[in-house]
XYZ file of C-alpha atoms in Angstrom:
180
model
C -79.201 -37.062 21.423
C -80.618 -33.766 20.349
C -78.664 -33.412 17.131
C -77.987 -35.700 14.239
C -79.402 -38.920 12.912
C -78.631 -42.570 13.419
C -76.748 -42.602 10.133
C -74.572 -39.676 11.211
C -73.702 -41.257 14.581
C -69.947 -41.302 15.106
C -68.027 -44.103 16.774
C -67.514 -42.135 19.985
C -71.234 -41.348 20.366
C -72.074 -44.981 19.547
C -69.627 -46.291 22.156
C -70.790 -43.790 24.767
C -74.441 -44.654 24.194
C -73.890 -48.408 24.341
C -71.476 -48.146 27.247
C -73.905 -46.075 29.293
C -77.123 -47.854 28.347
C -76.029 -51.460 27.892
C -72.544 -52.398 29.106
C -73.155 -50.658 32.425
C -75.642 -53.429 33.293
C -72.967 -56.091 32.822
C -70.522 -54.130 34.948
C -73.093 -53.484 37.672
C -74.139 -57.141 37.743
C -70.531 -58.329 37.954
C -69.681 -55.966 40.802
C -72.968 -56.461 42.645
C -73.185 -60.226 42.316
C -71.427 -61.043 45.611
C -73.915 -58.840 47.461
C -76.930 -60.042 45.504
C -76.126 -63.717 46.025
C -75.473 -63.190 49.744
C -78.675 -61.161 50.183
C -80.636 -63.991 48.584
C -79.559 -66.433 51.260
C -77.870 -68.736 48.751
C -74.989 -69.416 51.120
C -77.335 -70.505 53.906
C -79.271 -73.135 51.929
C -78.549 -76.798 52.383
C -78.541 -79.443 49.631
C -82.051 -80.813 49.167
C -83.652 -77.584 50.386
C -86.981 -77.248 48.488
C -86.135 -73.596 47.825
C -82.910 -74.583 46.065
C -82.786 -73.091 42.607
C -85.235 -70.287 43.378
C -84.030 -66.839 42.395
C -84.198 -64.522 45.383
C -82.354 -61.377 44.331
C -83.309 -59.188 41.420
C -81.758 -56.743 38.973
C -84.083 -54.419 37.053
C -82.954 -52.254 34.138
C -84.878 -49.412 32.503
C -85.495 -49.499 28.777
C -87.721 -47.803 26.208
C -89.880 -48.705 23.223
C -87.059 -47.606 20.908
C -85.406 -50.960 21.658
C -87.910 -52.747 19.445
C -89.453 -50.006 17.300
C -88.041 -47.162 15.225
C -88.790 -43.985 17.180
C -88.234 -40.592 15.536
C -85.306 -38.650 17.046
C -84.284 -41.538 19.329
C -81.313 -42.209 17.029
C -78.513 -44.349 18.511
C -80.411 -44.842 21.770
C -82.730 -47.359 20.040
C -79.914 -49.809 19.247
C -78.438 -49.143 22.705
C -81.696 -50.115 24.420
C -82.013 -53.171 22.140
C -78.552 -54.195 23.316
C -79.605 -53.602 26.930
C -82.651 -55.854 26.552
C -80.528 -58.605 24.989
C -78.106 -58.298 27.906
C -81.051 -58.612 30.331
C -81.979 -61.935 28.711
C -78.384 -63.170 28.670
C -77.735 -62.251 32.291
C -81.052 -63.825 33.321
C -79.888 -67.064 31.714
C -76.487 -66.942 33.399
C -77.473 -65.677 36.836
C -80.803 -67.474 37.402
C -79.596 -70.902 38.475
C -77.551 -71.818 41.537
C -75.172 -70.647 42.778
C -76.352 -67.114 41.916
C -80.180 -67.275 41.963
C -80.580 -63.736 40.638
C -83.472 -62.711 38.402
C -82.847 -60.045 35.740
C -85.617 -58.063 34.029
C -86.236 -54.732 32.338
C -89.027 -52.204 32.522
C -89.809 -50.320 29.331
C -91.412 -47.111 30.505
C -93.443 -44.703 28.464
C -91.983 -41.235 27.981
C -91.366 -39.638 31.388
C -89.910 -36.163 31.778
C -86.439 -36.907 33.168
C -83.021 -35.297 32.748
C -82.097 -37.946 30.168
C -85.334 -37.413 28.247
C -84.625 -33.716 27.917
C -81.739 -34.661 25.624
C -84.107 -36.146 23.035
C -85.201 -33.758 20.301
C -89.003 -33.710 20.071
C -89.508 -35.310 23.480
C -92.608 -33.210 24.177
C -94.110 -34.487 20.918
C -93.320 -38.063 22.018
C -95.179 -37.503 25.301
C -98.118 -35.896 23.551
C -98.375 -38.774 21.059
C -98.230 -41.357 23.850
C -100.963 -39.557 25.788
C -103.174 -39.305 22.716
C -102.660 -42.799 21.291
C -102.051 -45.077 24.279
C -104.814 -47.432 25.343
C -105.201 -45.492 28.589
C -105.119 -42.184 26.667
C -102.737 -40.599 29.142
C -99.079 -40.521 29.989
C -97.782 -42.750 32.708
C -96.245 -41.382 35.882
C -92.873 -42.194 37.401
C -94.654 -43.742 40.402
C -96.327 -46.309 38.124
C -92.926 -47.361 36.801
C -91.536 -47.504 40.347
C -94.356 -49.819 41.421
C -93.576 -52.298 38.625
C -89.862 -52.153 39.470
C -90.786 -52.833 43.110
C -92.901 -55.805 42.014
C -90.020 -57.213 39.949
C -87.653 -56.769 42.888
C -89.988 -58.576 45.279
C -90.921 -62.163 46.016
C -94.270 -61.849 44.193
C -92.369 -62.035 40.892
C -90.186 -65.004 41.836
C -90.995 -66.746 38.544
C -90.297 -63.758 36.295
C -86.885 -63.351 34.695
C -85.435 -62.386 31.342
C -88.469 -60.236 30.537
C -89.135 -56.686 29.450
C -92.331 -55.391 31.035
C -93.953 -52.417 29.308
C -95.330 -49.678 31.561
C -96.582 -47.304 28.897
C -100.359 -47.250 29.153
C -100.600 -49.725 26.294
C -98.803 -47.443 23.822
C -96.456 -50.233 22.681
C -99.438 -52.385 21.678
C -101.135 -49.827 19.413
C -100.819 -49.870 15.638
C -102.443 -47.921 12.850
C -103.535 -44.333 12.474
C -104.577 -42.196 15.434
C -108.158 -42.530 16.664
C -110.622 -40.195 15.052
């Protein structure tokens, strides 16, 4: 949202932001569930199978630090991403056990230059601050985010659900003034 403030957010912009960033995950999960459950082999398991109750399929949403911290110029997107992360936890609770066995997680990426990011006033300043202040002292790349999403979608993360994983070079863990 390039213009305005959180306080000046109208109902239509609020609904659009939450619908796009948060409710869409519920809708996608509902419509995809028959395919996700079938892909996980739930239908083929027999009672007593030692793999019963293991979550095979995975849903991964993309979030941002603005879900848990006040970020200048992020405006209504912060509450929208907070809603998304709460939905991730709720869906993980509902979809984890049999008969669904679907894990649900989020990845909170550092600022990456995408079409959506171009709509945020001061985005270049956000990237510069992340590069300067993050523990790795650089911006992250889209490929790094993709690799974590791939991990969360794979069997190696079979015990991970309901989580938000930060891929931001440690930026979300920094506090205090910039390094001197």
